[in-house]
Each structure stands twice: as C-alpha cells, then as structure tokens.
Tab-separated table of C-alpha atoms and ligand atoms in Angstrom:
chain	number	residue	atom	x	y	z
G	974	MET	CA	-21.800	37.237	-86.143
G	975	ALA	CA	-18.599	38.905	-86.320
G	976	PRO	CA	-17.904	42.189	-83.790
G	977	GLN	CA	-18.394	45.620	-85.995
G	978	PHE	CA	-15.929	47.430	-83.628
G	979	SER	CA	-12.895	46.696	-81.969
G	980	ALA	CA	-10.947	48.691	-79.108
G	981	PRO	CA	-8.880	51.775	-80.720
G	982	ILE	CA	-5.316	50.765	-81.754
G	983	GLY	CA	-2.750	50.877	-78.622
G	984	THR	CA	-5.840	50.686	-75.805
G	985	ARG	CA	-7.365	47.877	-74.414
G	986	ASP	CA	-10.206	46.828	-72.280
G	987	VAL	CA	-9.906	45.582	-69.105
G	988	LEU	CA	-12.505	42.817	-67.547
G	989	ALA	CA	-12.799	40.636	-64.513
G	990	PRO	CA	-11.522	39.005	-62.924
G	991	GLU	CA	-8.550	40.794	-64.482
G	992	SER	CA	-9.797	44.533	-63.357
G	993	ALA	CA	-10.011	43.434	-60.022
G	994	ARG	CA	-6.211	43.564	-60.001
G	995	TRP	CA	-6.256	46.955	-61.149
G	996	SER	CA	-8.745	47.962	-58.509
G	997	ALA	CA	-6.205	46.247	-55.836
G	998	LEU	CA	-3.382	47.985	-57.125
G	999	ALA	CA	-5.088	51.493	-56.740
G	1000	ALA	CA	-6.267	50.437	-53.176
G	1001	SER	CA	-2.662	49.531	-52.265
G	1002	PHE	CA	-1.112	52.939	-53.871
G	1003	HIS	CA	-4.240	55.048	-52.345
G	1004	ASN	CA	-3.500	53.516	-48.904
G	1005	GLN	CA	0.414	53.428	-49.185
G	1006	PHE	CA	0.511	57.155	-49.983
G	1007	SER	CA	-2.483	58.509	-47.815
G	1008	SER	CA	-1.055	56.873	-45.045
G	1009	ALA	CA	1.919	59.041	-45.302
G	1010	GLY	CA	-0.021	62.135	-45.936
G	1011	TYR	CA	-0.947	62.544	-49.538
G	1012	GLY	CA	-4.644	63.585	-50.726
G	1013	LEU	CA	-5.992	62.654	-53.781
G	1014	VAL	CA	-5.983	65.238	-56.728
G	1015	LEU	CA	-8.053	64.783	-59.509
G	1016	THR	CA	-7.772	67.004	-62.789
G	1017	PRO	CA	-9.085	66.661	-65.756
G	1018	ILE	CA	-8.131	64.777	-68.783
G	1019	PHE	CA	-8.031	67.291	-71.072
G	1020	GLU	CA	-6.255	70.964	-70.784
G	1021	ASP	CA	-5.401	73.788	-72.689
G	1022	LEU	CA	-2.892	72.531	-75.049
G	1023	ASN	CA	-0.372	75.566	-73.615
G	1024	VAL	CA	-0.530	73.326	-70.225
G	1025	PHE	CA	1.437	70.887	-71.815
G	1026	LEU	CA	3.696	73.002	-74.481
G	1027	ARG	CA	4.848	74.764	-71.298
G	1028	VAL	CA	6.476	71.813	-69.958
G	1029	GLY	CA	7.717	70.114	-72.796
G	1030	GLU	CA	8.649	72.071	-75.851
G	1031	HIS	CA	11.534	70.164	-76.710
G	1032	THR	CA	10.072	66.869	-75.988
G	1033	GLU	CA	8.436	64.232	-78.199
G	1034	ILE	CA	5.894	63.435	-75.621
G	1035	VAL	CA	4.881	66.914	-76.401
G	1036	THR	CA	5.947	67.543	-79.960
G	1037	LYS	CA	5.062	64.529	-81.537
G	1038	GLU	CA	2.821	62.141	-79.596
G	1039	MET	CA	0.097	64.500	-78.044
G	1040	TYR	CA	-3.598	63.991	-78.899
G	1041	ASP	CA	-4.482	67.601	-79.697
G	1042	PHE	CA	-7.517	69.329	-81.341
G	1043	GLU	CA	-9.669	72.000	-81.401
G	1044	ASP	CA	-13.048	71.618	-79.468
G	1045	LYS	CA	-16.466	72.818	-80.967
G	1046	GLY	CA	-15.763	76.252	-78.806
G	1047	GLY	CA	-12.688	76.840	-81.241
G	1048	ARG	CA	-10.236	76.208	-77.785
G	1049	ARG	CA	-6.692	74.324	-78.693
G	1050	ILE	CA	-7.385	71.160	-76.310
G	1051	ALA	CA	-5.160	68.228	-75.518
G	1052	LEU	CA	-5.634	64.841	-73.850
G	1053	ARG	CA	-2.925	64.796	-70.959
G	1054	PRO	CA	0.154	62.856	-71.681
G	1055	GLU	CA	1.000	62.902	-67.971
G	1056	ASN	CA	0.058	64.288	-65.105
G	1057	THR	CA	2.584	66.444	-63.349
G	1058	ALA	CA	1.607	69.737	-65.870
G	1059	SER	CA	-2.128	69.300	-64.432
G	1060	VAL	CA	-1.184	68.977	-60.748
G	1061	VAL	CA	1.126	72.121	-61.045
G	1062	ARG	CA	-1.238	74.017	-62.996
G	1063	ALA	CA	-4.047	73.173	-60.159
G	1064	PHE	CA	-1.608	74.320	-57.830
G	1065	VAL	CA	-1.088	77.695	-58.958
G	1066	GLU	CA	-4.763	78.014	-59.648
G	1067	HIS	CA	-5.618	76.964	-56.193
G	1068	ARG	CA	-2.852	77.632	-54.281
G	1069	PRO	CA	-3.244	74.619	-51.066
G	1070	LEU	CA	-0.903	75.312	-48.143
G	1071	THR	CA	2.754	73.600	-48.981
G	1072	PRO	CA	4.162	71.476	-48.578
G	1073	TRP	CA	1.271	70.102	-50.771
G	1074	LYS	CA	1.241	66.231	-50.488
G	1075	ALA	CA	-0.991	64.858	-53.763
G	1076	LEU	CA	-1.472	61.277	-55.188
G	1077	TYR	CA	-3.241	60.493	-58.455
G	1078	LEU	CA	-4.374	58.036	-60.834
G	1079	GLY	CA	-5.610	57.697	-64.215
G	1080	PRO	CA	-5.516	57.228	-67.591
G	1081	GLN	CA	-2.563	59.296	-69.979
G	1082	PHE	CA	-2.706	59.473	-73.569
G	1083	ARG	CA	0.204	59.454	-75.755
G	1084	TYR	CA	0.290	58.868	-79.885
G	1085	GLU	CA	3.128	56.085	-79.677
G	1086	LYS	CA	3.761	53.462	-81.523
G	1087	PRO	CA	1.811	50.824	-79.641
G	1088	GLN	CA	3.986	47.276	-78.541
G	1089	ALA	CA	4.007	45.212	-75.485
G	1090	GLY	CA	4.241	47.705	-72.824
G	1091	ARG	CA	3.790	50.716	-74.634
G	1092	LEU	CA	-0.501	51.938	-75.229
G	1093	ARG	CA	-1.650	54.886	-76.660
G	1094	GLN	CA	-4.174	55.037	-73.875
G	1095	PHE	CA	-1.870	53.723	-70.661
G	1096	HIS	CA	-2.531	54.139	-66.940
G	1097	GLN	CA	-0.455	55.896	-64.296
G	1098	VAL	CA	-0.638	56.174	-60.683
G	1099	GLY	CA	1.930	59.160	-59.166
G	1100	ALA	CA	2.561	61.407	-56.374
G	1101	GLU	CA	3.907	64.544	-55.672
G	1102	VAL	CA	5.307	67.088	-53.122
G	1103	LEU	CA	5.171	70.638	-53.673
G	1104	GLY	CA	6.782	73.457	-51.799
G	1105	THR	CA	9.826	72.037	-50.432
G	1106	MET	CA	13.678	72.177	-51.123
G	1107	ASP	CA	14.132	68.987	-48.316
G	1108	PRO	CA	15.818	66.438	-49.409
G	1109	ASP	CA	14.172	64.403	-47.159
G	1110	ALA	CA	11.142	64.907	-49.339
G	1111	ASP	CA	12.876	63.259	-52.165
G	1112	VAL	CA	13.790	60.598	-49.770
G	1113	GLU	CA	10.344	59.982	-48.925
G	1114	ILE	CA	8.469	59.810	-52.130
G	1115	ILE	CA	11.271	57.824	-53.487
G	1116	SER	CA	11.140	54.883	-50.350
G	1117	LEU	CA	7.294	55.106	-50.519
G	1118	LEU	CA	7.594	54.245	-54.134
G	1119	ASP	CA	9.746	51.492	-53.456
G	1120	GLY	CA	7.734	50.506	-50.265
G	1121	PHE	CA	4.434	49.929	-52.922
G	1122	TYR	CA	6.057	47.912	-55.331
G	1123	ARG	CA	7.435	45.543	-52.364
G	1124	SER	CA	3.853	45.854	-51.204
G	1125	LEU	CA	2.873	43.998	-54.543
G	1126	GLY	CA	5.686	41.329	-53.980
G	1127	LEU	CA	8.121	42.495	-56.466
G	1128	ARG	CA	11.556	41.630	-55.951
G	1129	ARG	CA	13.364	42.189	-59.004
G	1130	VAL	CA	12.515	46.097	-59.326
G	1131	ARG	CA	15.887	48.035	-59.489
G	1132	LEU	CA	16.223	52.022	-58.084
G	1133	MET	CA	18.768	54.429	-60.103
G	1134	VAL	CA	19.296	57.703	-59.116
G	1135	ASN	CA	20.870	60.881	-60.734
G	1136	THR	CA	20.982	64.482	-60.425
G	1137	LEU	CA	20.318	66.889	-63.382
G	1138	GLY	CA	21.723	70.073	-61.130
G	1139	ASP	CA	19.809	73.146	-61.443
G	1140	ALA	CA	18.402	75.038	-64.623
G	1141	GLY	CA	21.905	77.190	-64.370
G	1142	ASP	CA	23.778	74.033	-64.687
G	1143	ARG	CA	22.463	72.874	-67.659
G	1144	PRO	CA	23.833	75.266	-70.321
G	1145	ARG	CA	27.753	74.572	-69.164
G	1146	TYR	CA	27.081	70.751	-69.838
G	1147	LEU	CA	24.706	70.753	-72.666
G	1148	GLU	CA	27.890	72.691	-74.742
G	1149	VAL	CA	30.354	70.051	-73.727
G	1150	LEU	CA	27.891	67.235	-74.493
G	1151	SER	CA	27.039	68.666	-77.762
G	1152	ALA	CA	30.808	68.872	-78.642
G	1153	HIS	CA	30.789	65.328	-77.412
G	1154	PHE	CA	28.472	64.206	-79.778
G	1155	THR	CA	29.115	66.411	-82.509
G	1156	ALA	CA	32.728	65.016	-83.112
G	1157	ASN	CA	31.462	61.678	-83.277
G	1158	LEU	CA	28.395	62.478	-85.448
G	1159	ASP	CA	29.351	59.349	-88.030
G	1160	VAL	CA	28.499	56.887	-85.021
G	1161	LEU	CA	25.085	58.497	-84.332
G	1162	THR	CA	22.055	57.285	-86.273
G	1163	GLU	CA	19.882	59.355	-88.070
G	1164	GLN	CA	17.272	59.796	-85.127
G	1165	SER	CA	19.948	60.538	-82.747
G	1166	ARG	CA	21.152	63.248	-85.004
G	1167	ALA	CA	17.823	64.878	-85.069
G	1168	THR	CA	17.288	64.538	-81.250
G	1169	LEU	CA	21.012	66.215	-80.908
G	1170	ALA	CA	19.715	69.464	-82.961
G	1171	ARG	CA	16.712	69.535	-80.461
G	1172	ASN	CA	17.355	68.520	-77.270
G	1173	PRO	CA	21.121	66.823	-76.582
G	1174	LEU	CA	20.432	65.673	-73.248
G	1175	ARG	CA	18.113	63.098	-74.787
G	1176	VAL	CA	20.688	61.348	-77.029
G	1177	LEU	CA	21.371	59.763	-73.648
G	1178	ASP	CA	18.411	58.227	-73.373
G	1179	SER	CA	19.300	55.625	-76.858
G	1180	LYS	CA	18.888	52.411	-76.471
G	1181	ARG	CA	20.550	51.383	-79.671
G	1182	PRO	CA	23.381	49.028	-79.408
G	1183	GLN	CA	25.476	50.838	-82.077
G	1184	GLU	CA	25.534	54.139	-79.957
G	1185	ARG	CA	26.202	52.684	-76.692
G	1186	ASP	CA	30.255	53.330	-76.656
G	1187	LEU	CA	29.835	56.691	-77.393
G	1188	ILE	CA	27.394	57.220	-74.664
G	1189	GLU	CA	29.301	55.734	-72.229
G	1190	ALA	CA	31.986	57.795	-73.163
G	1191	ALA	CA	30.016	60.959	-72.792
G	1192	PRO	CA	30.800	63.836	-70.304
G	1193	LYS	CA	28.888	63.042	-66.965
G	1194	LEU	CA	26.029	65.658	-65.558
G	1195	VAL	CA	27.000	65.216	-61.955
G	1196	ASP	CA	30.723	66.645	-62.635
G	1197	PHE	CA	28.832	70.246	-64.018
G	1198	VAL	CA	26.382	70.634	-61.253
G	1199	SER	CA	26.404	73.390	-58.606
G	1200	ASP	CA	27.702	72.743	-54.926
G	1201	GLU	CA	24.354	73.205	-53.684
G	1202	ALA	CA	22.795	70.513	-56.158
G	1203	ALA	CA	25.603	68.262	-55.335
G	1204	ALA	CA	25.239	68.559	-51.646
G	1205	HIS	CA	21.469	68.036	-52.106
G	1206	PHE	CA	22.361	64.981	-53.878
G	1207	GLU	CA	24.509	63.439	-51.030
G	1208	ARG	CA	22.048	64.031	-48.658
G	1209	VAL	CA	19.575	62.187	-51.103
G	1210	GLN	CA	21.964	59.453	-51.243
G	1211	THR	CA	22.564	59.336	-47.486
G	1212	GLY	CA	19.140	59.637	-46.512
G	1213	LEU	CA	18.078	56.377	-48.910
G	1214	THR	CA	20.919	54.486	-47.512
G	1215	ARG	CA	19.885	55.261	-43.775
G	1216	ILE	CA	16.490	53.847	-43.764
G	1217	GLY	CA	17.881	50.766	-46.316
G	1218	VAL	CA	16.523	51.750	-49.597
G	1219	THR	CA	19.074	50.392	-51.982
G	1220	PHE	CA	19.748	52.189	-55.441
G	1221	GLU	CA	22.322	52.362	-57.851
G	1222	LEU	CA	23.774	55.739	-59.382
G	1223	ALA	CA	23.189	56.379	-63.156
G	1224	PRO	CA	25.202	59.165	-64.512
G	1225	ARG	CA	23.247	59.098	-67.460
G	1226	LEU	CA	20.058	58.607	-66.389
G	1227	VAL	CA	17.877	61.729	-68.034
G	1228	ARG	CA	14.193	61.876	-68.309
G	1229	GLY	CA	11.462	62.544	-71.072
G	1230	LEU	CA	10.287	65.992	-70.289
G	1231	ASP	CA	12.336	69.464	-69.760
G	1232	TYR	CA	11.155	70.261	-66.473
G	1233	TYR	CA	13.537	68.233	-64.370
G	1234	THR	CA	16.230	69.712	-61.831
G	1235	ARG	CA	18.016	68.063	-59.434
G	1236	THR	CA	17.323	64.435	-58.335
G	1237	THR	CA	15.965	62.219	-60.791
G	1238	PHE	CA	15.165	58.654	-60.315
G	1239	GLU	CA	13.968	55.728	-62.361
G	1240	PHE	CA	12.657	52.022	-60.909
G	1241	ALA	CA	13.570	49.188	-63.611
G	1242	ALA	CA	11.988	45.983	-63.679
G	1243	ASP	CA	14.597	43.293	-64.294
G	1244	ALA	CA	12.017	40.985	-65.076
G	1245	LEU	CA	10.624	42.700	-68.258
G	1246	ASP	CA	12.455	42.909	-71.553
G	1247	SER	CA	14.920	45.915	-71.226
G	1248	ALA	CA	13.488	48.303	-73.883
G	1249	GLN	CA	10.165	48.728	-71.715
G	1250	ASN	CA	11.290	47.960	-68.290
G	1251	ALA	CA	10.534	51.248	-66.461
G	1252	VAL	CA	8.125	51.022	-64.124
G	1253	GLY	CA	8.213	54.409	-62.560
G	1254	GLY	CA	10.208	57.340	-62.796
G	1255	GLY	CA	10.309	61.143	-61.768
G	1256	GLY	CA	12.143	63.366	-60.169
G	1257	ARG	CA	12.610	67.501	-58.967
G	1258	TYR	CA	10.927	70.227	-60.830
G	1259	ASP	CA	12.036	73.346	-58.787
G	1260	GLY	CA	11.367	75.972	-61.321
G	1261	LEU	CA	7.729	74.529	-62.845
G	1262	ALA	CA	5.379	76.106	-60.882
G	1263	GLU	CA	6.626	79.680	-61.483
G	1264	GLU	CA	6.616	78.653	-65.179
G	1265	PHE	CA	2.680	78.664	-64.373
G	1266	GLY	CA	2.993	82.021	-62.809
G	1267	GLY	CA	3.230	80.728	-59.537
G	1268	PRO	CA	5.461	81.659	-56.551
G	1269	PRO	CA	8.568	79.721	-56.574
G	1270	THR	CA	7.852	76.043	-55.466
G	1271	PRO	CA	10.563	73.859	-55.186
G	1272	SER	CA	8.843	70.374	-55.922
G	1273	ILE	CA	9.161	66.640	-56.631
G	1274	GLY	CA	7.110	63.813	-57.877
G	1275	PHE	CA	7.013	60.588	-60.280
G	1276	ALA	CA	4.796	58.600	-62.443
G	1277	ALA	CA	4.610	54.472	-62.637
G	1278	GLY	CA	3.080	52.679	-65.143
G	1279	VAL	CA	0.280	50.541	-64.403
G	1280	GLU	CA	0.135	47.852	-67.290
G	1281	ARG	CA	3.746	47.860	-67.201
G	1282	ILE	CA	3.920	47.318	-63.067
G	1283	LEU	CA	1.211	44.757	-63.764
G	1284	MET	CA	3.509	42.823	-66.527
G	1285	ALA	CA	6.443	42.593	-64.108
G	1286	CYS	CA	4.070	41.277	-61.854
G	1287	ASP	CA	3.278	38.504	-63.946
G	1288	ALA	CA	6.905	37.873	-65.066
G	1289	GLU	CA	7.635	37.805	-61.482
G	1290	GLY	CA	4.598	35.429	-60.842
G	1291	VAL	CA	3.276	37.801	-57.880
G	1292	PHE	CA	0.098	39.804	-57.386
G	1293	ALA	CA	-2.359	37.153	-58.309
G	1294	VAL	CA	-5.780	37.792	-59.786
G	1295	PRO	CA	-7.741	38.470	-56.362
G	1296	SER	CA	-9.782	35.382	-55.549
G	1297	ALA	CA	-13.690	35.375	-55.499
G	1298	THR	CA	-15.326	38.464	-54.928
G	1299	VAL	CA	-18.702	36.498	-53.483
G	1300	ASP	CA	-19.087	33.817	-50.709
G	1301	VAL	CA	-22.545	32.706	-50.904
G	1302	PHE	CA	-24.917	31.775	-54.486
G	1303	VAL	CA	-28.433	31.340	-54.170
G	1304	VAL	CA	-29.904	28.623	-56.372
G	1305	ASP	CA	-33.752	29.035	-56.533
G	1306	THR	CA	-35.725	26.248	-58.201
G	1307	THR	CA	-39.084	27.842	-57.485
G	1308	GLY	CA	-39.106	30.270	-60.183
G	1309	GLY	CA	-36.822	33.210	-58.874
G	1310	GLN	CA	-39.181	34.926	-56.498
G	1311	GLU	CA	-37.498	33.459	-53.210
G	1312	ALA	CA	-34.018	34.506	-54.543
G	1313	LEU	CA	-34.972	37.977	-54.975
G	1314	THR	CA	-35.991	38.050	-51.618
G	1315	LEU	CA	-33.306	35.843	-50.144
G	1316	THR	CA	-30.646	37.687	-51.886
G	1317	HIS	CA	-31.599	40.921	-50.596
G	1318	GLU	CA	-31.782	40.001	-47.153
G	1319	LEU	CA	-28.773	38.376	-47.177
G	1320	ARG	CA	-26.966	41.537	-48.850
G	1321	ALA	CA	-28.593	43.566	-46.105
G	1322	ALA	CA	-26.911	41.319	-43.643
G	1323	GLY	CA	-23.397	42.194	-44.912
G	1324	LEU	CA	-22.695	38.968	-46.744
G	1325	ARG	CA	-21.521	39.062	-50.265
G	1326	VAL	CA	-24.284	37.110	-52.340
G	1327	ASP	CA	-25.122	36.560	-56.061
G	1328	ARG	CA	-27.628	34.471	-57.932
G	1329	ALA	CA	-28.813	33.235	-61.108
G	1330	PHE	CA	-31.546	34.620	-63.236
G	1331	ASP	CA	-33.945	33.609	-65.681
G	1332	ALA	CA	-35.292	30.428	-63.643
G	1333	ARG	CA	-32.576	28.087	-65.286
G	1334	SER	CA	-32.624	24.314	-64.471
G	1335	MET	CA	-31.010	23.418	-60.910
G	1336	LYS	CA	-28.271	22.082	-62.887
G	1337	SER	CA	-27.489	24.943	-64.840
G	1338	GLN	CA	-27.682	27.258	-61.579
G	1339	MET	CA	-25.437	24.519	-59.631
G	1340	LYS	CA	-22.849	25.511	-62.763
G	1341	SER	CA	-22.949	29.153	-62.082
G	1342	ALA	CA	-22.543	28.612	-58.538
G	1343	ASP	CA	-19.487	26.963	-58.928
G	1344	ARG	CA	-18.095	29.230	-61.547
G	1345	SER	CA	-18.805	32.272	-59.084
G	1346	GLY	CA	-16.177	31.084	-56.655
G	1347	ALA	CA	-18.564	31.099	-53.481
G	1348	SER	CA	-18.040	28.623	-50.603
G	1349	ILE	CA	-21.551	28.316	-50.243
G	1350	ALA	CA	-24.887	27.576	-52.125
G	1351	VAL	CA	-28.172	28.241	-50.441
G	1352	LEU	CA	-30.811	26.007	-52.289
G	1353	ILE	CA	-34.148	26.709	-52.108
G	1354	GLY	CA	-36.610	24.102	-53.746
G	1355	THR	CA	-40.284	23.511	-53.246
G	1356	ASP	CA	-39.738	21.182	-50.381
G	1357	GLU	CA	-37.544	23.974	-48.869
G	1358	LEU	CA	-40.026	26.399	-49.511
G	1359	ALA	CA	-43.345	24.671	-48.293
G	1360	ALA	CA	-41.199	23.748	-44.831
G	1361	GLY	CA	-39.485	27.063	-44.493
G	1362	ASN	CA	-36.292	26.359	-44.701
G	1363	VAL	CA	-33.151	26.613	-47.181
G	1364	THR	CA	-30.484	24.121	-47.737
G	1365	LEU	CA	-26.776	25.164	-47.401
G	1366	ARG	CA	-24.328	23.165	-49.807
G	1367	PRO	CA	-20.917	23.914	-49.058
G	1368	LEU	CA	-18.964	23.996	-52.623
G	1369	ARG	CA	-15.525	22.773	-51.732
G	1370	GLY	CA	-16.445	19.907	-49.635
G	1371	GLY	CA	-18.433	18.915	-46.611
G	1372	GLU	CA	-22.077	17.853	-45.812
G	1373	GLN	CA	-25.210	19.759	-46.769
G	1374	ILE	CA	-27.643	20.820	-43.886
G	1375	THR	CA	-31.190	22.134	-44.128
G	1376	VAL	CA	-32.072	24.793	-41.790
G	1377	PRO	CA	-34.929	27.148	-40.749
G	1378	ARG	CA	-34.908	30.150	-42.942
G	1379	THR	CA	-35.010	32.258	-40.010
G	1380	GLN	CA	-31.691	31.004	-39.131
G	1381	ILE	CA	-30.031	31.403	-42.559
G	1382	VAL	CA	-27.286	34.291	-41.675
G	1383	PRO	CA	-25.827	32.855	-38.564
G	1384	GLU	CA	-26.048	29.298	-39.890
G	1385	ILE	CA	-24.191	30.578	-43.266
G	1386	ARG	CA	-21.474	32.515	-41.066
G	1387	LYS	CA	-20.408	28.845	-39.823
G	1388	PHE	CA	-19.331	28.160	-43.223
G	1389	LEU	CA	-17.311	31.593	-43.979
L	1331	AMP	P1	7.163	59.287	-68.047
L	1331	AMP	O1	5.831	60.132	-67.900
L	1331	AMP	O2	7.480	58.797	-69.562
L	1331	AMP	O3	8.130	59.150	-67.349
L	1331	AMP	O4	6.520	57.947	-67.928
L	1331	AMP	C1	6.607	57.058	-66.425
L	1331	AMP	C2	5.779	55.901	-66.326
L	1331	AMP	O5	4.753	55.337	-67.106
L	1331	AMP	C3	6.980	55.034	-67.296
L	1331	AMP	O6	7.805	54.388	-66.125
L	1331	AMP	C4	6.204	53.745	-67.695
L	1331	AMP	O7	5.914	52.958	-66.565
L	1331	AMP	C5	4.810	54.295	-67.887
L	1331	AMP	N1	4.624	54.414	-69.304
L	1331	AMP	C6	5.217	55.535	-70.194
L	1331	AMP	N2	4.637	55.704	-71.380
L	1331	AMP	C7	3.920	54.602	-71.427
L	1331	AMP	C8	3.278	54.109	-72.719
L	1331	AMP	N3	2.974	54.485	-73.910
L	1331	AMP	N4	2.379	52.806	-72.474
L	1331	AMP	C9	2.749	52.142	-71.056
L	1331	AMP	N5	3.606	52.664	-69.691
L	1331	AMP	C10	4.091	53.807	-70.298
C-alpha cells in the first residue's frame, strides 16, 4: 500500500542511525558551551507575534517567512523563526544575573522556498551572552563556536568578521549607501530594487552575479563607524589573533535581522555550494533588551544550522554516524522467556543489550544480531537451559564458549 501522508514540504524526518549524529552533535555543542559557563535555556516554540515583529520589521524573515496564525483564544501567535528574540524576551521577563550566558538548541520555522540546505523546519544550536560590552565576550563566543566546528572534525570552515557600528552610525551610512545604489538603479535586479526601498543594507547580501561589481564598489560601513565602535572591533581582532583564531575581514557582511550592532560574524563552509554555505553566524545586539522594555544590556550571540553543519561534515567526510548502540544481542530459541529475564539482568548490570521478539528461528535471530552491530551474541537453547548455561558467540571473529549462567556478566565483559 502506498503511504497516505508524507512529511510537509520543507521538513524532514530523521531516523536512526542518522539521528545518532544529531544526538552526538547536540551533546558536543552542549559540552563545548556548558564547559565555558553557559547554561541551557528552553523557550517556547511559539511566541506572541509582536516578539518577532520587534526584532525584524524590515526583514524578509519576519515580513514574508513567518508561520503566524491566530490561536483559538484569538491571540496572534508565530512559530519562532529564530531564537534570539525569545531569549531576550525571557531575559527581560526573568532578569537573571548578568553576564547571563545561555545556550540553546531546537527547531526554527521559516516559510522559505525549500532546497538543499534550506528547509521550512530547520534546527539551530546557539549561544548568547547578555549584559557585557567587553570585546572579550565577542572573542569568547566566536572562538567557542570555532572550536565546536573543529571538534566535529571540520577543517574547511572560514570565519568572516565585520562591524556594523552603533545604531547612531547607521543613518549616515545608509544615506551614502542608498545614494550609491540609487545612482546605479539600472544595474540592480528587480528584487534588489525592492530591497533597496525597504532596507538598503540588505542589498549587500545579494549573491546575484550581475550585481557583484556594484556591491564590491559600495561604500564600506567600517569607514562610517564611531571611534568607540572602531576601537571595540580592533580589540576583537587582536583578541582572536592572540588565541590563534584565524579570520577574514568582510566589510560587506551584514545580517538578516535589524537588531545587530558592532561585531558581526559568519562561518562559511567551503566544502558546500556557495549559495548555502553559511553554517552559522551572529553578532552584537546592544539595543535589543531595551526594545523589549529591559535595562540597557549590551549582548552578543549566534545561531548555527544543524542541517548545514551535517552537510558540511558529509562534504568533508568527517563526523560519521556513531557506531552500534548495543554490545550484546540475546538469541533465545526456547520461546522467549529466557530472553526476557536475561536481557533485563544484563541491562541492570549496565550492559547495552538488545534481543529479538516473536520467537523467530535461530537463523533469523542471528541475522538480527549481526545487523544490531553488537560484538557478542548470547545464545540460549534447550541444551543451555537444561544445563544452566549460556553460549557466548563473538560476532566479529573468535571462538564461542559455553559458560554457567551465573558467570554471564564477567564472561561477557571479557569480550568487550
Ligand atoms: P540566521 O538566523 O538566518 O542568521 O541563520 C543562522 C544559521 O541557520 C545559518 O547560518 C544557517 O546555517 C542556518 N539556517 C538559516 N536558515 C535556514 C534554513 N531555512 N534551512 C536550514 N538552515 C538554515
């Protein structure tokens, strides 16, 4: 029979053994950041629509791509398209001590045109430091993310950094930038002309080849930033250099949401196709907490896309699917009751154990044992049952032995 349903467009099911990589990636991310003093924060997957309008009224993520709806109580709700807005909302609501160092992982939702590496439900890992202006916090968070990619085995990941200056520096720059593009409207595509009217900064994001030269020739934001913002950026660069994190300056790197200030950064995976090679990015958002009614709280954070990171790992041939999850497979040809108790005992002794169901034939159970990836099968047949023994059969070469059932745990351990 043909299935009647499939996963919605732009979403994916992740099954074992592939899902084991997801757990391993999450564990590795959690370990990297919790070991540096970051604590897990869990926020709802949906929020009041206004939480997201506050962060990106001029951006496509918020204006065009949001999953928003009215709930049964008549509230305007949106599935989160990103996590920083929720984290800042939670910060202002609960006012934890600063600097507040938070890490998160979970699904995000954007109504995009699905393609390889671009999904409607995708997953991000991320971290934020709220309540410090210290450029060392920028260096810390960037270097921890860099270390995370490296811990997965990725080598062809490139860090780009830029500064967006402070909110007050923006209007002057936007004026000259708009003038530059307006003087060359004939070169701009229709999409970019529309973007220009909404948010000139975002025109810099275009990857369309016919606009490349014009964008290259655009005035640079870094030339328009205040002395304080320039000094901050200088400190970030010397800090990164001091601890051996290599980076490139990317004067045209801007980011998708309105709220970014000062340091902005992105990691690109050179093993991926350039249209979808961003594996993570972030920056400072010094004014955002105030937008939510909180105190002045200079902050920095990033989000990194799990699907993209795994694609980059595939492209580099690193971070393979972890091997088998069980060590022992119980094969019972006496009807299944022995498998029930043996499996239970072995698990209670801390071993990783699986078994067959449905009292299948010896041959069929052995096939399952091989497929499980276990290194040893515990066989119990009528002879073993009568004599109070079990047979231990190594599944990757070696002689099988029959041992008293009472000795099973130490005997198994000799094989592992
Ligand atoms: P952003 O929140 O747009 O800065 O995205 C941060 C990271 O999330 C990007 O660098 C990507 O790795 C990932 N990402 C963003 N949008 C998508 C998407 N639609 N599908 C898969 N990954 C995404």
